CSV table of N, CA and C in Angstrom, one decimal:
chain,number,residue,atom,x,y,z
A,551,MET,N,11.2,-8.9,-7.6
A,551,MET,CA,9.9,-8.4,-7.1
A,551,MET,C,8.8,-9.1,-7.8
A,552,ALA,N,7.8,-9.6,-7.0
A,552,ALA,CA,6.7,-10.3,-7.6
A,552,ALA,C,5.7,-9.3,-8.2
A,553,PRO,N,5.1,-9.7,-9.3
A,553,PRO,CA,4.1,-8.8,-10.0
A,553,PRO,C,2.9,-8.7,-9.1
A,554,PRO,N,2.1,-7.6,-9.3
A,554,PRO,CA,0.9,-7.4,-8.5
A,554,PRO,C,-0.1,-8.6,-8.7
A,555,THR,N,-0.8,-9.0,-7.7
A,555,THR,CA,-1.7,-10.1,-7.8
A,555,THR,C,-3.2,-9.7,-8.1
A,556,GLY,N,-3.5,-8.5,-7.8
A,556,GLY,CA,-4.9,-8.0,-8.0
A,556,GLY,C,-5.9,-8.7,-7.0
A,557,ASP,N,-5.4,-9.1,-5.8
A,557,ASP,CA,-6.2,-9.8,-4.9
A,557,ASP,C,-6.9,-8.9,-3.9
A,558,GLY,N,-6.8,-7.5,-4.0
A,558,GLY,CA,-7.4,-6.6,-3.1
A,558,GLY,C,-6.5,-6.3,-1.9
A,559,ARG,N,-5.4,-7.0,-1.7
A,559,ARG,CA,-4.5,-6.8,-0.6
A,559,ARG,C,-3.1,-6.3,-1.2
A,560,SER,N,-2.8,-6.9,-2.3
A,560,SER,CA,-1.5,-6.6,-2.9
A,560,SER,C,-1.5,-5.3,-3.7
A,561,PRO,N,-0.4,-4.7,-4.0
A,561,PRO,CA,-0.4,-3.5,-4.9
A,561,PRO,C,-0.9,-4.0,-6.3
A,562,ALA,N,-1.5,-3.1,-7.0
A,562,ALA,CA,-2.1,-3.5,-8.3
A,562,ALA,C,-1.9,-2.3,-9.2
A,563,PRO,N,-1.8,-2.6,-10.5
A,563,PRO,CA,-1.7,-1.5,-11.5
A,563,PRO,C,-3.0,-0.6,-11.6
A,564,ILE,N,-2.9,0.6,-12.1
A,564,ILE,CA,-4.0,1.4,-12.3
A,564,ILE,C,-4.9,0.8,-13.4
A,565,ASP,N,-6.2,0.9,-13.2
A,565,ASP,CA,-7.2,0.4,-14.1
A,565,ASP,C,-7.6,1.6,-15.1
A,566,ARG,N,-6.8,1.7,-16.2
A,566,ARG,CA,-7.0,2.8,-17.1
A,566,ARG,C,-8.4,2.8,-17.7
A,567,PRO,N,-9.0,1.7,-18.1
A,567,PRO,CA,-10.4,1.7,-18.7
A,567,PRO,C,-11.4,2.3,-17.7
A,568,ILE,N,-11.2,2.1,-16.4
A,568,ILE,CA,-12.2,2.7,-15.5
A,568,ILE,C,-11.9,4.2,-15.4
A,569,LEU,N,-10.6,4.6,-15.4
A,569,LEU,CA,-10.3,6.1,-15.4
A,569,LEU,C,-10.9,6.7,-16.6
A,570,GLU,N,-10.8,6.1,-17.8
A,570,GLU,CA,-11.4,6.6,-19.0
A,570,GLU,C,-12.9,6.7,-18.9
A,571,PHE,N,-13.6,5.7,-18.4
A,571,PHE,CA,-15.0,5.8,-18.2
A,571,PHE,C,-15.4,6.9,-17.3
A,572,LEU,N,-14.7,7.1,-16.2
A,572,LEU,CA,-15.0,8.2,-15.2
A,572,LEU,C,-14.7,9.5,-15.9
A,573,GLN,N,-13.7,9.6,-16.7
A,573,GLN,CA,-13.4,10.8,-17.4
A,573,GLN,C,-14.5,11.2,-18.3
A,574,THR,N,-15.0,10.3,-19.1
A,574,THR,CA,-16.1,10.5,-20.0
A,574,THR,C,-17.3,10.9,-19.3
A,575,ARG,N,-17.7,10.2,-18.2
A,575,ARG,CA,-18.9,10.5,-17.4
A,575,ARG,C,-18.8,11.9,-16.8
A,576,LEU,N,-17.6,12.3,-16.3
A,576,LEU,CA,-17.5,13.6,-15.6
A,576,LEU,C,-17.5,14.7,-16.6
A,577,GLN,N,-16.8,14.5,-17.8
A,577,GLN,CA,-16.8,15.6,-18.8
A,577,GLN,C,-18.2,15.9,-19.3
A,578,ALA,N,-19.1,15.0,-19.2
A,578,ALA,CA,-20.5,15.2,-19.7
A,578,ALA,C,-21.3,16.1,-18.7
A,579,THR,N,-20.8,16.4,-17.6
A,579,THR,CA,-21.5,17.2,-16.6
A,579,THR,C,-21.1,18.7,-16.6
A,580,ALA,N,-22.0,19.6,-16.4
A,580,ALA,CA,-21.7,21.0,-16.3
A,580,ALA,C,-20.8,21.3,-15.1
A,581,GLN,N,-20.8,20.5,-14.1
A,581,GLN,CA,-20.0,20.7,-12.9
A,581,GLN,C,-18.5,20.6,-13.1
A,582,VAL,N,-18.1,20.0,-14.2
A,582,VAL,CA,-16.7,19.8,-14.5
A,582,VAL,C,-16.2,20.7,-15.6
A,583,ALA,N,-15.1,21.4,-15.2
A,583,ALA,CA,-14.4,22.3,-16.2
A,583,ALA,C,-13.5,21.5,-17.1
A,584,GLN,N,-12.8,20.6,-16.5
A,584,GLN,CA,-11.8,19.8,-17.2
A,584,GLN,C,-11.6,18.4,-16.5
A,585,ALA,N,-11.4,17.4,-17.2
A,585,ALA,CA,-11.0,16.1,-16.7
A,585,ALA,C,-10.0,15.5,-17.6
A,586,THR,N,-8.8,15.2,-17.0
A,586,THR,CA,-7.6,14.8,-17.8
A,586,THR,C,-7.0,13.6,-17.1
A,587,ILE,N,-6.6,12.6,-17.9
A,587,ILE,CA,-5.8,11.5,-17.3
A,587,ILE,C,-4.4,11.9,-17.5
A,588,THR,N,-3.6,11.9,-16.4
A,588,THR,CA,-2.2,12.3,-16.4
A,588,THR,C,-1.3,11.2,-15.8
A,589,ASP,N,-0.1,11.4,-16.0
A,589,ASP,CA,0.9,10.5,-15.4
A,589,ASP,C,2.0,11.4,-14.7
A,590,THR,N,1.6,12.5,-14.2
A,590,THR,CA,2.5,13.3,-13.4
A,590,THR,C,2.9,12.7,-12.1
A,591,ASN,N,4.0,12.9,-11.6
A,591,ASN,CA,4.5,12.3,-10.4
A,591,ASN,C,4.6,10.8,-10.4
A,592,GLY,N,4.6,10.2,-11.6
A,592,GLY,CA,4.8,8.8,-11.8
A,592,GLY,C,3.5,8.0,-11.4
A,593,HIS,N,2.4,8.6,-11.3
A,593,HIS,CA,1.1,7.9,-10.9
A,593,HIS,C,0.1,8.3,-12.0
A,594,LEU,N,-0.4,7.3,-12.7
A,594,LEU,CA,-1.5,7.5,-13.6
A,594,LEU,C,-2.8,7.8,-12.8
A,595,GLU,N,-3.4,8.9,-13.1
A,595,GLU,CA,-4.6,9.3,-12.3
A,595,GLU,C,-5.5,10.2,-13.2
A,596,LEU,N,-6.7,10.4,-12.8
A,596,LEU,CA,-7.7,11.3,-13.4
A,596,LEU,C,-7.7,12.5,-12.5
A,597,GLN,N,-7.3,13.7,-13.2
A,597,GLN,CA,-7.4,14.9,-12.5
A,597,GLN,C,-8.5,15.7,-13.0
A,598,VAL,N,-9.4,16.2,-12.1
A,598,VAL,CA,-10.6,16.8,-12.5
A,598,VAL,C,-10.6,18.2,-11.8
A,599,THR,N,-10.9,19.2,-12.7
A,599,THR,CA,-11.1,20.6,-12.1
A,599,THR,C,-12.6,20.9,-12.2
A,600,LEU,N,-13.1,21.2,-11.1
A,600,LEU,CA,-14.6,21.4,-11.0
A,600,LEU,C,-14.9,22.9,-11.4
A,601,ALA,N,-16.0,23.1,-12.0
A,601,ALA,CA,-16.4,24.4,-12.5
A,601,ALA,C,-16.6,25.4,-11.4
A,602,SER,N,-15.9,26.5,-11.5
A,602,SER,CA,-15.9,27.6,-10.5
A,602,SER,C,-17.3,28.2,-10.3
A,603,SER,N,-18.1,28.1,-11.4
A,603,SER,CA,-19.5,28.7,-11.3
A,603,SER,C,-20.4,28.0,-10.2
A,604,TYR,N,-20.0,26.8,-9.8
A,604,TYR,CA,-20.8,26.1,-8.8
A,604,TYR,C,-20.4,26.5,-7.4
A,605,TYR,N,-19.4,27.3,-7.2
A,605,TYR,CA,-18.9,27.6,-5.9
A,605,TYR,C,-19.0,29.1,-5.6
A,606,PRO,N,-19.2,29.4,-4.3
A,606,PRO,CA,-19.1,30.8,-4.0
A,606,PRO,C,-17.7,31.4,-4.2
A,607,GLU,N,-17.5,32.7,-4.3
A,607,GLU,CA,-16.2,33.3,-4.6
A,607,GLU,C,-15.1,32.9,-3.7
A,608,LEU,N,-15.5,32.6,-2.4
A,608,LEU,CA,-14.4,32.3,-1.4
A,608,LEU,C,-13.6,31.0,-1.8
A,609,VAL,N,-14.1,30.2,-2.7
A,609,VAL,CA,-13.4,29.0,-3.2
A,609,VAL,C,-12.7,29.4,-4.5
A,610,GLU,N,-11.4,29.4,-4.4
A,610,GLU,CA,-10.6,29.8,-5.6
A,610,GLU,C,-10.4,28.6,-6.6
A,611,GLU,N,-10.4,27.4,-6.1
A,611,GLU,CA,-10.3,26.2,-7.0
A,611,GLU,C,-10.8,25.0,-6.3
A,612,ALA,N,-11.5,24.1,-7.0
A,612,ALA,CA,-11.9,22.8,-6.4
A,612,ALA,C,-11.5,21.7,-7.4
A,613,THR,N,-10.8,20.7,-6.9
A,613,THR,CA,-10.3,19.6,-7.7
A,613,THR,C,-10.7,18.2,-7.1
A,614,LEU,N,-10.7,17.3,-8.0
A,614,LEU,CA,-11.0,15.9,-7.6
A,614,LEU,C,-9.9,15.0,-8.3
A,615,THR,N,-9.2,14.2,-7.6
A,615,THR,CA,-8.1,13.4,-8.2
A,615,THR,C,-8.5,11.9,-7.9
A,616,VAL,N,-8.5,11.1,-8.9
A,616,VAL,CA,-8.9,9.7,-8.8
A,616,VAL,C,-7.8,8.8,-9.3
A,617,ARG,N,-7.5,7.8,-8.4
A,617,ARG,CA,-6.7,6.6,-8.8
A,617,ARG,C,-7.6,5.4,-8.6
A,618,TRP,N,-7.7,4.6,-9.6
A,618,TRP,CA,-8.5,3.4,-9.5
A,618,TRP,C,-7.6,2.2,-9.9
A,619,TYR,N,-7.5,1.2,-9.1
A,619,TYR,CA,-6.6,0.1,-9.3
A,619,TYR,C,-7.4,-1.2,-9.8
A,620,THR,N,-6.7,-2.1,-10.5
A,620,THR,CA,-7.3,-3.3,-11.1
A,620,THR,C,-7.8,-4.2,-10.0
A,621,ASN,N,-7.4,-4.1,-8.8
A,621,ASN,CA,-7.9,-4.9,-7.7
A,621,ASN,C,-9.1,-4.2,-7.0
A,622,ASP,N,-9.7,-3.2,-7.6
A,622,ASP,CA,-10.8,-2.3,-7.1
A,622,ASP,C,-10.4,-1.5,-5.9
A,623,GLY,N,-9.1,-1.3,-5.7
A,623,GLY,CA,-8.7,-0.4,-4.7
A,623,GLY,C,-8.8,1.0,-5.3
A,624,PHE,N,-8.9,2.1,-4.5
A,624,PHE,CA,-8.9,3.4,-5.1
A,624,PHE,C,-8.5,4.4,-4.0
A,625,LYS,N,-8.2,5.6,-4.6
A,625,LYS,CA,-7.9,6.8,-3.8
A,625,LYS,C,-8.6,7.9,-4.5
A,626,ILE,N,-9.6,8.6,-3.9
A,626,ILE,CA,-10.3,9.7,-4.4
A,626,ILE,C,-10.1,10.9,-3.5
A,627,HIS,N,-9.5,11.9,-4.0
A,627,HIS,CA,-9.1,13.1,-3.2
A,627,HIS,C,-9.8,14.3,-3.7
A,628,TYR,N,-10.6,14.9,-2.8
A,628,TYR,CA,-11.3,16.2,-3.1
A,628,TYR,C,-10.6,17.3,-2.4
A,629,ARG,N,-10.4,18.4,-3.1
A,629,ARG,CA,-9.7,19.5,-2.5
A,629,ARG,C,-10.2,20.9,-2.9
A,630,GLU,N,-10.5,21.8,-2.0
A,630,GLU,CA,-10.8,23.1,-2.3
A,630,GLU,C,-9.7,24.0,-1.8
A,631,VAL,N,-9.4,25.1,-2.6
A,631,VAL,CA,-8.4,26.1,-2.3
A,631,VAL,C,-9.2,27.3,-1.9
A,632,HIS,N,-9.0,27.8,-0.7
A,632,HIS,CA,-9.5,29.1,-0.2
A,632,HIS,C,-8.4,30.1,-0.1
A,633,PRO,N,-8.7,31.4,0.1
A,633,PRO,CA,-7.6,32.4,0.2
A,633,PRO,C,-6.5,32.0,1.2
A,634,ASN,N,-6.8,31.5,2.4
A,634,ASN,CA,-5.8,31.3,3.4
A,634,ASN,C,-5.7,29.8,3.9
A,635,ARG,N,-6.3,28.9,3.1
A,635,ARG,CA,-6.3,27.5,3.6
A,635,ARG,C,-6.8,26.6,2.5
A,636,ALA,N,-6.6,25.3,2.7
A,636,ALA,CA,-7.2,24.3,1.9
A,636,ALA,C,-8.2,23.5,2.7
A,637,TRP,N,-9.2,23.0,2.1
A,637,TRP,CA,-10.2,22.1,2.7
A,637,TRP,C,-10.2,20.8,1.9
A,638,GLU,N,-10.0,19.7,2.5
A,638,GLU,CA,-9.9,18.5,1.7
A,638,GLU,C,-10.3,17.2,2.5
A,639,CYS,N,-10.6,16.2,1.7
A,639,CYS,CA,-11.0,14.9,2.2
A,639,CYS,C,-10.7,13.8,1.2
A,640,ARG,N,-10.7,12.6,1.7
A,640,ARG,CA,-10.3,11.5,0.8
A,640,ARG,C,-11.0,10.2,1.1
A,641,TRP,N,-11.5,9.6,0.0
A,641,TRP,CA,-12.2,8.3,0.1
A,641,TRP,C,-11.1,7.3,-0.4
A,642,ASP,N,-10.9,6.2,0.4
A,642,ASP,CA,-9.8,5.3,0.1
A,642,ASP,C,-10.3,3.8,0.2
A,643,ARG,N,-9.8,3.0,-0.7
A,643,ARG,CA,-9.9,1.5,-0.5
A,643,ARG,C,-8.5,1.0,-0.9
A,644,HIS,N,-7.7,0.7,0.1
A,644,HIS,CA,-6.4,0.1,-0.1
A,644,HIS,C,-5.9,-0.5,1.2
A,645,PRO,N,-5.0,-1.4,1.1
A,645,PRO,CA,-4.4,-2.0,2.3
A,645,PRO,C,-3.5,-0.9,2.9
A,646,ASN,N,-3.4,-0.9,4.3
A,646,ASN,CA,-2.6,0.1,5.0
A,646,ASN,C,-2.5,-0.3,6.4
A,647,PRO,N,-1.6,0.3,7.2
A,647,PRO,CA,-1.4,-0.1,8.6
A,647,PRO,C,-2.3,0.7,9.5
A,648,HIS,N,-3.0,1.7,9.0
A,648,HIS,CA,-3.7,2.6,9.9
A,648,HIS,C,-5.2,2.5,10.0
A,649,ASN,N,-5.8,1.8,9.0
A,649,ASN,CA,-7.3,1.7,9.0
A,649,ASN,C,-7.6,0.4,8.3
A,650,THR,N,-8.9,0.1,8.2
A,650,THR,CA,-9.4,-1.0,7.4
A,650,THR,C,-9.2,-0.6,6.0
A,651,ARG,N,-9.3,-1.6,5.1
A,651,ARG,CA,-9.1,-1.3,3.6
A,651,ARG,C,-10.0,-0.2,3.1
A,652,ASN,N,-11.3,-0.1,3.5
A,652,ASN,CA,-12.2,1.0,3.2
A,652,ASN,C,-12.1,2.0,4.3
A,653,HIS,N,-11.7,3.2,4.0
A,653,HIS,CA,-11.7,4.3,5.0
A,653,HIS,C,-11.8,5.6,4.4
A,654,PHE,N,-12.1,6.6,5.2
A,654,PHE,CA,-12.3,8.0,4.8
A,654,PHE,C,-11.4,8.9,5.6
A,655,HIS,N,-10.7,9.8,5.0
A,655,HIS,CA,-9.9,10.8,5.6
A,655,HIS,C,-10.8,12.1,5.6
A,656,PRO,N,-11.3,12.5,6.8
A,656,PRO,CA,-12.3,13.6,6.8
A,656,PRO,C,-11.7,15.0,6.7
A,657,PRO,N,-12.6,15.9,6.3
A,657,PRO,CA,-12.2,17.3,6.2
A,657,PRO,C,-12.0,17.9,7.6
A,658,PRO,N,-11.3,19.0,7.7
A,658,PRO,CA,-10.8,19.8,6.6
A,658,PRO,C,-9.4,19.5,6.2
A,659,ALA,N,-8.7,18.6,6.8
A,659,ALA,CA,-7.3,18.3,6.5
A,659,ALA,C,-7.0,16.9,6.0
A,660,ALA,N,-8.0,16.0,5.9
A,660,ALA,CA,-7.8,14.7,5.5
A,660,ALA,C,-6.7,14.0,6.3
A,661,PRO,N,-6.8,13.9,7.6
A,661,PRO,CA,-5.7,13.4,8.4
A,661,PRO,C,-5.6,11.9,8.3
A,662,THR,N,-4.4,11.4,8.6
A,662,THR,CA,-4.1,9.9,8.7
A,662,THR,C,-3.8,9.7,10.2
A,663,PRO,N,-4.4,8.7,10.8
A,663,PRO,CA,-5.4,7.8,10.2
A,663,PRO,C,-6.7,8.4,10.0
A,664,GLY,N,-7.5,7.8,9.1
A,664,GLY,CA,-8.8,8.2,8.8
A,664,GLY,C,-9.8,7.5,9.6
A,665,ASN,N,-11.1,7.4,9.1
A,665,ASN,CA,-12.1,6.7,9.8
A,665,ASN,C,-12.5,5.5,9.0
A,666,ASP,N,-12.6,4.3,9.6
A,666,ASP,CA,-13.0,3.1,8.9
A,666,ASP,C,-14.4,3.4,8.3
A,667,ALA,N,-14.6,2.8,7.1
A,667,ALA,CA,-15.8,3.1,6.3
A,667,ALA,C,-16.2,1.9,5.5
A,668,SER,N,-17.3,2.0,4.8
A,668,SER,CA,-17.8,0.9,3.9
A,668,SER,C,-18.2,1.6,2.6
A,669,TRP,N,-17.6,1.1,1.5
A,669,TRP,CA,-17.9,1.7,0.2
A,669,TRP,C,-18.6,0.7,-0.7
A,670,PRO,N,-19.4,1.2,-1.6
A,670,PRO,CA,-20.0,0.3,-2.6
A,670,PRO,C,-18.9,-0.5,-3.4
A,671,THR,N,-19.2,-1.6,-3.9
A,671,THR,CA,-18.2,-2.4,-4.7
A,671,THR,C,-18.1,-1.9,-6.1
A,672,ASP,N,-19.1,-1.4,-6.7
A,672,ASP,CA,-19.0,-1.0,-8.1
A,672,ASP,C,-18.5,0.5,-8.2
A,673,TYR,N,-17.6,0.7,-9.1
A,673,TYR,CA,-16.9,2.0,-9.2
A,673,TYR,C,-17.9,3.1,-9.6
A,674,ARG,N,-19.0,2.8,-10.3
A,674,ARG,CA,-20.0,3.8,-10.7
A,674,ARG,C,-20.8,4.2,-9.4
A,675,ASP,N,-21.0,3.3,-8.5
A,675,ASP,CA,-21.7,3.6,-7.2
A,675,ASP,C,-20.8,4.5,-6.3
A,676,VAL,N,-19.5,4.1,-6.4
A,676,VAL,CA,-18.5,4.9,-5.6
A,676,VAL,C,-18.5,6.4,-6.1
A,677,LEU,N,-18.5,6.5,-7.4
A,677,LEU,CA,-18.5,7.9,-8.0
A,677,LEU,C,-19.7,8.6,-7.6
A,678,ARG,N,-20.9,8.0,-7.7
A,678,ARG,CA,-22.1,8.6,-7.3
A,678,ARG,C,-22.1,9.1,-5.8
A,679,LEU,N,-21.6,8.2,-4.9
A,679,LEU,CA,-21.5,8.6,-3.5
A,679,LEU,C,-20.6,9.8,-3.3
A,680,VAL,N,-19.4,9.8,-4.0
A,680,VAL,CA,-18.5,10.9,-3.8
A,680,VAL,C,-19.1,12.2,-4.4
A,681,LEU,N,-19.7,12.1,-5.6
A,681,LEU,CA,-20.4,13.3,-6.1
A,681,LEU,C,-21.5,13.8,-5.3
A,682,ASP,N,-22.3,12.9,-4.7
A,682,ASP,CA,-23.3,13.4,-3.8
A,682,ASP,C,-22.8,14.1,-2.6
A,683,GLU,N,-21.7,13.6,-2.0
A,683,GLU,CA,-21.1,14.3,-0.9
A,683,GLU,C,-20.5,15.6,-1.3
A,684,ILE,N,-19.9,15.7,-2.5
A,684,ILE,CA,-19.4,17.0,-2.9
A,684,ILE,C,-20.5,18.0,-3.1
A,685,GLU,N,-21.7,17.5,-3.7
A,685,GLU,CA,-22.8,18.4,-3.8
A,685,GLU,C,-23.3,18.9,-2.5
A,686,ASP,N,-23.3,18.0,-1.5
A,686,ASP,CA,-23.7,18.5,-0.1
A,686,ASP,C,-22.7,19.5,0.4
A,687,ARG,N,-21.5,19.3,0.1
A,687,ARG,CA,-20.5,20.3,0.6
A,687,ARG,C,-20.7,21.7,-0.1
A,688,ILE,N,-20.9,21.6,-1.4
A,688,ILE,CA,-21.2,22.9,-2.2
A,688,ILE,C,-22.4,23.6,-1.6
A,689,ALA,N,-23.5,22.9,-1.3
A,689,ALA,CA,-24.7,23.5,-0.7
A,689,ALA,C,-24.4,24.1,0.6
A,690,SER,N,-23.5,23.5,1.4
A,690,SER,CA,-23.2,24.1,2.7
A,690,SER,C,-22.4,25.3,2.5
A,691,LEU,N,-21.5,25.4,1.5
A,691,LEU,CA,-20.7,26.6,1.3
A,691,LEU,C,-21.7,27.8,0.9
A,692,TRP,N,-22.7,27.5,0.1
A,692,TRP,CA,-23.6,28.6,-0.3
A,692,TRP,C,-24.5,29.0,0.9
A,693,ASP,N,-24.7,28.1,1.8
A,693,ASP,CA,-25.5,28.5,3.0
A,693,ASP,C,-24.8,29.3,4.0
A,694,LYS,N,-23.5,29.5,3.9
A,694,LYS,CA,-22.7,30.2,4.9
A,694,LYS,C,-23.0,31.7,4.7
């Protein structure tokens, strides 16, 4: 098997320094209860539990899972757990047979295929975009 090339099309290893930066950045906010880099299920990823105080009681748990690759590919999965269902979506940049490299799996079920999209190139800008969309989602929950 050939090693990953990091060309944006081939599989690539996880970029741990970027996960560590994101972990530090997220832990500094009141919206995050916990941010941990784990290797469960054989995938190095950042698992974030969002602070329950930001959500109405109908949301039992909200999480964000981030995988960032050395070829700047990523998978960012947001998930809320409600009493009888889950609500989730995913921002992705990776090669696949169902969409362009940049795509979004919309809520409430994050289906595949998703919608083709365009994401910023810098990981900090991607994080800001995702956090802004999560903030909009939280505001809509409080408006219900």
